[in-house]
PDB file of C-alpha atoms in Angstrom:
ATOM      1  CA  UNK A  11      88.713 -76.209 -43.497  1.00  0.00           C
ATOM      2  CA  UNK A  12      90.060 -76.406 -39.707  1.00  0.00           C
ATOM      3  CA  UNK A  13      89.111 -80.248 -39.472  1.00  0.00           C
ATOM      4  CA  UNK A  14      91.020 -80.700 -42.990  1.00  0.00           C
ATOM      5  CA  UNK A  15      93.617 -78.874 -42.035  1.00  0.00           C
ATOM      6  CA  UNK A  16      94.045 -80.681 -38.540  1.00  0.00           C
ATOM      7  CA  UNK A  17      93.552 -84.552 -40.150  1.00  0.00           C
ATOM      8  CA  UNK A  18      96.269 -83.841 -42.711  1.00  0.00           C
ATOM      9  CA  UNK A  19      98.664 -81.756 -40.033  1.00  0.00           C
ATOM     10  CA  UNK A  20      97.856 -85.499 -37.965  1.00  0.00           C
ATOM     11  CA  UNK A  21      98.794 -87.559 -40.452  1.00  0.00           C
ATOM     12  CA  UNK A  22     101.943 -85.832 -41.803  1.00  0.00           C
ATOM     13  CA  UNK A  23     103.340 -85.910 -38.205  1.00  0.00           C
ATOM     14  CA  UNK A  24     102.669 -89.808 -38.031  1.00  0.00           C
ATOM     15  CA  UNK A  25     104.055 -90.205 -41.282  1.00  0.00           C
ATOM     16  CA  UNK A  26     107.131 -88.347 -40.603  1.00  0.00           C
ATOM     17  CA  UNK A  27     107.532 -90.333 -37.149  1.00  0.00           C
ATOM     18  CA  UNK A  28     106.340 -93.604 -38.903  1.00  0.00           C
ATOM     19  CA  UNK A  29     109.899 -95.930 -39.064  1.00  0.00           C
ATOM     20  CA  UNK A  30     109.243 -97.864 -41.843  1.00  0.00           C
ATOM     21  CA  UNK A  31     110.336 -97.524 -45.463  1.00  0.00           C
ATOM     22  CA  UNK A  32     107.571 -98.138 -48.206  1.00  0.00           C
ATOM     23  CA  UNK A  33     107.999 -97.152 -52.066  1.00  0.00           C
ATOM     24  CA  UNK A  34     105.086 -94.470 -51.975  1.00  0.00           C
ATOM     25  CA  UNK A  35     106.530 -92.709 -49.156  1.00  0.00           C
ATOM     26  CA  UNK A  36     107.097 -89.639 -51.336  1.00  0.00           C
ATOM     27  CA  UNK A  37     103.540 -89.865 -52.963  1.00  0.00           C
ATOM     28  CA  UNK A  38     101.805 -89.727 -49.892  1.00  0.00           C
ATOM     29  CA  UNK A  39     103.827 -86.615 -48.264  1.00  0.00           C
ATOM     30  CA  UNK A  40     103.293 -84.843 -51.651  1.00  0.00           C
ATOM     31  CA  UNK A  41      99.648 -85.307 -51.796  1.00  0.00           C
ATOM     32  CA  UNK A  42      99.331 -84.318 -48.124  1.00  0.00           C
ATOM     33  CA  UNK A  43     101.394 -81.274 -49.306  1.00  0.00           C
ATOM     34  CA  UNK A  44      98.723 -80.167 -51.906  1.00  0.00           C
ATOM     35  CA  UNK A  45      95.873 -81.259 -49.380  1.00  0.00           C
ATOM     36  CA  UNK A  46      97.073 -78.758 -46.879  1.00  0.00           C
ATOM     37  CA  UNK A  47      97.948 -76.371 -49.540  1.00  0.00           C
ATOM     38  CA  UNK A  48      94.250 -76.523 -50.826  1.00  0.00           C
ATOM     39  CA  UNK A  49      92.945 -76.221 -47.603  1.00  0.00           C
ATOM     40  CA  UNK A  50      95.235 -73.403 -46.519  1.00  0.00           C
ATOM     41  CA  UNK A  51      93.945 -71.211 -50.204  1.00  0.00           C
ATOM     42  CA  UNK A  52      90.437 -71.779 -48.830  1.00  0.00           C
ATOM     43  CA  UNK A  53      88.981 -72.763 -52.044  1.00  0.00           C
ATOM     44  CA  UNK A  54      89.461 -76.267 -52.390  1.00  0.00           C
ATOM     45  CA  UNK A  55      88.200 -78.178 -55.436  1.00  0.00           C
ATOM     46  CA  UNK A  56      86.807 -81.193 -54.587  1.00  0.00           C
ATOM     47  CA  UNK A  57      87.417 -83.623 -57.319  1.00  0.00           C
ATOM     48  CA  UNK A  58      91.307 -82.688 -56.822  1.00  0.00           C
ATOM     49  CA  UNK A  59      90.779 -83.312 -52.361  1.00  0.00           C
ATOM     50  CA  UNK A  60      89.334 -86.527 -53.748  1.00  0.00           C
ATOM     51  CA  UNK A  61      92.143 -87.153 -56.306  1.00  0.00           C
ATOM     52  CA  UNK A  62      94.500 -86.586 -53.369  1.00  0.00           C
ATOM     53  CA  UNK A  63      92.867 -88.979 -50.925  1.00  0.00           C
ATOM     54  CA  UNK A  64      92.938 -91.761 -53.114  1.00  0.00           C
ATOM     55  CA  UNK A  65      96.470 -91.006 -53.850  1.00  0.00           C
ATOM     56  CA  UNK A  66      97.237 -90.914 -50.275  1.00  0.00           C
ATOM     57  CA  UNK A  67      95.334 -94.247 -49.151  1.00  0.00           C
ATOM     58  CA  UNK A  68      97.223 -96.038 -52.229  1.00  0.00           C
ATOM     59  CA  UNK A  69     100.409 -94.828 -51.445  1.00  0.00           C
ATOM     60  CA  UNK A  70      99.834 -95.630 -47.246  1.00  0.00           C
ATOM     61  CA  UNK A  71      96.600 -98.108 -47.128  1.00  0.00           C
ATOM     62  CA  UNK A  72      98.746-101.133 -46.507  1.00  0.00           C
ATOM     63  CA  UNK A  73     100.372 -99.644 -43.366  1.00  0.00           C
ATOM     64  CA  UNK A  74      98.085-100.153 -40.368  1.00  0.00           C
ATOM     65  CA  UNK A  75      99.283 -97.733 -38.622  1.00  0.00           C
ATOM     66  CA  UNK A  76      98.452 -94.908 -40.181  1.00  0.00           C
ATOM     67  CA  UNK A  77      94.763 -96.191 -40.943  1.00  0.00           C
ATOM     68  CA  UNK A  78      93.033 -94.024 -37.861  1.00  0.00           C
ATOM     69  CA  UNK A  79      94.973 -90.962 -39.536  1.00  0.00           C
ATOM     70  CA  UNK A  80      94.132 -91.778 -42.853  1.00  0.00           C
ATOM     71  CA  UNK A  81      90.459 -92.251 -41.981  1.00  0.00           C
ATOM     72  CA  UNK A  82      90.532 -88.933 -40.341  1.00  0.00           C
ATOM     73  CA  UNK A  83      91.346 -87.220 -43.450  1.00  0.00           C
ATOM     74  CA  UNK A  84      89.024 -89.160 -45.593  1.00  0.00           C
ATOM     75  CA  UNK A  85      86.430 -87.991 -42.843  1.00  0.00           C
ATOM     76  CA  UNK A  86      87.055 -84.507 -43.231  1.00  0.00           C
ATOM     77  CA  UNK A  87      87.510 -84.709 -46.698  1.00  0.00           C
ATOM     78  CA  UNK A  88      84.104 -85.852 -47.072  1.00  0.00           C
ATOM     79  CA  UNK A  89      82.701 -82.908 -45.228  1.00  0.00           C
ATOM     80  CA  UNK A  90      82.763 -81.265 -48.373  1.00  0.00           C
ATOM     81  CA  UNK A  91      80.649 -82.906 -50.543  1.00  0.00           C
ATOM     82  CA  UNK A  92      79.816 -86.346 -48.813  1.00  0.00           C
ATOM     83  CA  UNK A  93      81.103 -89.704 -49.801  1.00  0.00           C
ATOM     84  CA  UNK A  94      81.571 -90.453 -53.628  1.00  0.00           C
ATOM     85  CA  UNK A  95      78.584 -92.651 -54.642  1.00  0.00           C
ATOM     86  CA  UNK A  96      79.433 -96.214 -54.099  1.00  0.00           C
ATOM     87  CA  UNK A  97      81.505 -96.142 -50.977  1.00  0.00           C
ATOM     88  CA  UNK A  98      80.535 -96.903 -47.557  1.00  0.00           C
TER      89      UNK A  98
END
């Protein structure tokens, strides 16, 4: 949980500080808030974690400055059940 909360917090800060405007910023912010809430609750649902991760990746995936922080969130989500079959 700690790793997920830390990774989400870093990405949220980086996203908030990112000067660029993009259409799906709100989606990314909402899903990061959802991930944080699930981690804070202590009993995250793995399918919901993965869905949020997918939405965040789709929303900010083209913003290369955020890629390292997004990768950290992905690694933290993977700790809850490993990568989905077919993903590297």
